[in-house]
XYZ file of C-alpha atoms in Angstrom:
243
model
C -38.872 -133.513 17.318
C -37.474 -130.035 18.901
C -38.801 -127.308 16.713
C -37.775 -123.080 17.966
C -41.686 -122.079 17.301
C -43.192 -119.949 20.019
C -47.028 -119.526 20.589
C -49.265 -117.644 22.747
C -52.033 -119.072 25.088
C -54.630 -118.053 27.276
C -54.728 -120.787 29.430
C -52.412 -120.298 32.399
C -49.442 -122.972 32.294
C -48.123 -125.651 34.307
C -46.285 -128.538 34.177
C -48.114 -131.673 32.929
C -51.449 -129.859 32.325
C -53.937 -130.330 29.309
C -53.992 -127.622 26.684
C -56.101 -127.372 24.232
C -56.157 -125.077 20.920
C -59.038 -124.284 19.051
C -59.169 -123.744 15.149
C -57.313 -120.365 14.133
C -53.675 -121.939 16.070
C -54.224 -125.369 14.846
C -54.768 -124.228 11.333
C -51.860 -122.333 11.782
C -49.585 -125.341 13.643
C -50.313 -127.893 10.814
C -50.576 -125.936 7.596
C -48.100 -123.304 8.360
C -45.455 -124.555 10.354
C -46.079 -127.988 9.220
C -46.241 -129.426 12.972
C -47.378 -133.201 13.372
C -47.577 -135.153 16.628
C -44.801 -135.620 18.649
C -43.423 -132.255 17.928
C -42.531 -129.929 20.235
C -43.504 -125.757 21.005
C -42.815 -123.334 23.117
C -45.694 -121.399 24.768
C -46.028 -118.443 27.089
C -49.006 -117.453 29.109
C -48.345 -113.388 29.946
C -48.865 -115.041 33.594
C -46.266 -117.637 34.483
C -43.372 -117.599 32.241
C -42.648 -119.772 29.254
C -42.748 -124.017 28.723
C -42.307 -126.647 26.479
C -45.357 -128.346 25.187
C -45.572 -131.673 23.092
C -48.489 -131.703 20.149
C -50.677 -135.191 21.483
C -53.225 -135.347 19.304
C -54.322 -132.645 16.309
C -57.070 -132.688 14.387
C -59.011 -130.533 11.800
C -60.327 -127.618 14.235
C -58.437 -128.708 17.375
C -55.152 -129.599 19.139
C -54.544 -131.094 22.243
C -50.604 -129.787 23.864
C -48.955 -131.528 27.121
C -47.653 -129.394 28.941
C -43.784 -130.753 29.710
C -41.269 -128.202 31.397
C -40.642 -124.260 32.240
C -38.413 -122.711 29.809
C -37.871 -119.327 31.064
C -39.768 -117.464 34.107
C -42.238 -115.019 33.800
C -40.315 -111.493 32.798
C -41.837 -107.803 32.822
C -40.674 -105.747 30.322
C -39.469 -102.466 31.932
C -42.015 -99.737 32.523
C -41.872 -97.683 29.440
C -44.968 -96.867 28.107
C -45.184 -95.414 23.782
C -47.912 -93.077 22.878
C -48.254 -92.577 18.815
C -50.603 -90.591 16.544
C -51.896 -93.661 14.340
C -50.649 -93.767 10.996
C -51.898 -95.434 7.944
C -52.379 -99.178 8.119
C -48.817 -100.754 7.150
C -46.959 -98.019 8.954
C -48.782 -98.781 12.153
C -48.385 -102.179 11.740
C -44.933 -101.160 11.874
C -45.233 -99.137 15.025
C -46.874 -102.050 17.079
C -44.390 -104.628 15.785
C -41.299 -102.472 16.957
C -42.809 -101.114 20.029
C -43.109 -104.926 21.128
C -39.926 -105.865 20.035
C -38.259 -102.934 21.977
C -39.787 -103.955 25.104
C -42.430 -101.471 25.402
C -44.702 -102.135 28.437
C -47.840 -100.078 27.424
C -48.988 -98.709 23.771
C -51.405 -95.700 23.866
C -52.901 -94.826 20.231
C -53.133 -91.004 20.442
C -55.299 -88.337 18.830
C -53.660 -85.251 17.751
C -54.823 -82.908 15.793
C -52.835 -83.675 12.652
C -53.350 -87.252 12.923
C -54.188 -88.414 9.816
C -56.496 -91.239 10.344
C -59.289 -92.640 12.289
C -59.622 -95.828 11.871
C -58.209 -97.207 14.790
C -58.081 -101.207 15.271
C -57.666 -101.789 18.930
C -57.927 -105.789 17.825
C -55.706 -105.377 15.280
C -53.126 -103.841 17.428
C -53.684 -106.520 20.153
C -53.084 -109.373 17.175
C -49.870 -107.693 15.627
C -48.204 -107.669 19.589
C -48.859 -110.939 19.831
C -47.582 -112.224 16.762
C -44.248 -109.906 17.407
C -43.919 -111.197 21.168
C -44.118 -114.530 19.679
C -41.351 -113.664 17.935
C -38.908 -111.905 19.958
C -38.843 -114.276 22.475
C -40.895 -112.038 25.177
C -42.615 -113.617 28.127
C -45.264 -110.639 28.847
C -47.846 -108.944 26.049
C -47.492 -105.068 25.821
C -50.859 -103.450 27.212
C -52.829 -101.977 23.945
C -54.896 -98.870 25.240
C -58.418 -98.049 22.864
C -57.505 -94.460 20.897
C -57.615 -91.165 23.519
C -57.306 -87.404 22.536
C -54.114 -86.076 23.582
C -55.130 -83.472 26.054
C -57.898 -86.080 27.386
C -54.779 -88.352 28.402
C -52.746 -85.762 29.917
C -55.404 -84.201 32.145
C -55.316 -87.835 34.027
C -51.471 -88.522 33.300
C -50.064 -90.065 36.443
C -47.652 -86.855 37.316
C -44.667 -89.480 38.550
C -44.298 -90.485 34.923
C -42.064 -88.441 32.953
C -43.361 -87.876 29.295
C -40.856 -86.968 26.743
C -42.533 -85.635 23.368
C -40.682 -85.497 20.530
C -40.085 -82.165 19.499
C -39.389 -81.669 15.475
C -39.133 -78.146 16.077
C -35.486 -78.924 17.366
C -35.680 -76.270 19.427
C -35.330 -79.512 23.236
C -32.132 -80.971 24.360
C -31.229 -84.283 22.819
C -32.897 -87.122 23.796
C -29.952 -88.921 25.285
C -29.404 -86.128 27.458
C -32.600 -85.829 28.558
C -33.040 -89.410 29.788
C -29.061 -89.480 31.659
C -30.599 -86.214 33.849
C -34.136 -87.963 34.129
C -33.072 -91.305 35.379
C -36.746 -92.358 36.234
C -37.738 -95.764 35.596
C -41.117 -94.667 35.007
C -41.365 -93.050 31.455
C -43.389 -92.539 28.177
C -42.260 -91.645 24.922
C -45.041 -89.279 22.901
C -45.210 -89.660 18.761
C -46.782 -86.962 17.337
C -48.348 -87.666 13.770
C -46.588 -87.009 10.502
C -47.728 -83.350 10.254
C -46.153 -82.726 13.760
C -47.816 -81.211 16.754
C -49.777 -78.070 16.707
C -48.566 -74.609 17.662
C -51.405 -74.941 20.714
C -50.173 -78.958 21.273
C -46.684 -77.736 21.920
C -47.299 -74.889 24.141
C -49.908 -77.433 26.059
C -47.130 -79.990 26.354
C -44.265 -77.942 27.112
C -46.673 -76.088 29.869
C -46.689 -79.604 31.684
C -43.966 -80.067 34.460
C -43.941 -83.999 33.396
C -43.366 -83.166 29.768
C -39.913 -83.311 28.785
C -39.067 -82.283 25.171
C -36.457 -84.040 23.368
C -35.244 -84.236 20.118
C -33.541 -87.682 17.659
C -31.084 -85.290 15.960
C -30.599 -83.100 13.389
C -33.122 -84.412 10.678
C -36.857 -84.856 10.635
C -37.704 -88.832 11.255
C -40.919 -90.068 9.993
C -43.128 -90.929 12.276
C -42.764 -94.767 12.603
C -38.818 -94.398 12.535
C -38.793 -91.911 15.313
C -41.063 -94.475 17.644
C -38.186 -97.100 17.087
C -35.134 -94.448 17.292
C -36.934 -93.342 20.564
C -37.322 -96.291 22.173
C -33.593 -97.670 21.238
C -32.700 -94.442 22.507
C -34.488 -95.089 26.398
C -33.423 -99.102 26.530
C -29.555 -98.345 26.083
C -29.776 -95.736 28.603
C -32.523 -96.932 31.084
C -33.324 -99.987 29.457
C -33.131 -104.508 29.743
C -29.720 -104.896 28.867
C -29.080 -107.566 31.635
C -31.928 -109.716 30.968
């Protein structure tokens, strides 16, 4: 029985090799998703692409998968990297989900002075790509980075990497605009939290010759729609539309 369900694993795959799931996935294969034996899945790796795997045996903590044929080759997401001021927990969920879904290589939680909370979930974060990678079909997991001060990340930034913050103050070219004149396939995309940047967070940023401001338009986005608006932006103008 063909079924379209996609999982994650760590164990690398291959053709005709043993693969075993522990208790969390199995739960989730035969109560959720109602799989038996003899069905099929799709799993990926983050290492060797994607195959089709037939459930052999599953039992109450444990499920053994044989491995049958590649799908789809192993396939890097473009190197665009998001950095966002954590929001509150559903709105970050929300962040991480669409970040994943946009092909977003690398996810930075970042501190900013108006960032309004602390409690930062690295696990969490890791979980919620997952489950979204699952889901969109990728081959590769986004890179979650722990939680770093803003001017703690930029004093190490890799200076070949263009940064384009997101200036509310509208006062930066369009964002569009900005990445036709960049071209560079190395990029990152700064969030700043729902009270904005700083008077002395702008003047650091726009101080940086790697810092591009940009702006999403004539109205203020909230936070977690300006992540996805960027990041639409940068894939239809430097982004995976061939793949």
């Amino acid at each position: 029985m063909a079924k379209n369900f996609r999982l994650y694993v760590t164990d690398k795959l291959e053709t005709n090799k043993i693969i075993i799931l522990e208790e969390e996935q199995t739960h989730y294969l035969k109560n959720v998703v109602k799989y038996t034996i003899g069905d099929n899945l799709l799993c990926f790796d983050n290492q060797s692409g994607e195959y089709l795997c037939n459930i052999t045996e599953l039992g109450k903590k444990k499920t053994t998968l044989l491995v049958k044929e590649k799908t789809k080759d192993l396939y890097i997401c473009p190197d665009i990297w998001l950095l966002f001021a954590p929001l509150k927990k559903d709105k970050t969920d929300f962040v991480i989900e669409k970040a994943t879904e946009l092909g977003c290589r690398k996810i930075i939680p970042t501190l900013t002075k108006y960032t309004i909370t602390s409690n930062v979930k690295t696990s969490r974060y890791i979980s919620q790509s997952i489950e979204a990678s699952e889901q969109c079909r990728r081959t590769d997991l986004p890179e979650i980075s722990e939680a770093i001060e803003l001017k703690k990340l930029l004093q190490n930034w890799d200076k070949e990497r263009t940064l384009f913050f997101m200036d509310e103050t509208l006062q930066s070219k369009n964002f569009l605009t900005a990445l036709k004149e960049s071209k560079n396939p190395k990029s990152a995309i700064l969030i700043g939290p729902e009270g904005g940047f700083s008077e002395e967070e702008l003047a650091f940023l726009r101080s940086l010759d790697f810092c591009i401001g940009a702006t999403l338009g004539p109205r203020i986005l909230r936070a977690e729609t300006a992540a996805s608006s960027a990041l639409s932006c940068w894939q239809l103008i430097s982004g995976d539309w061939s793949k």
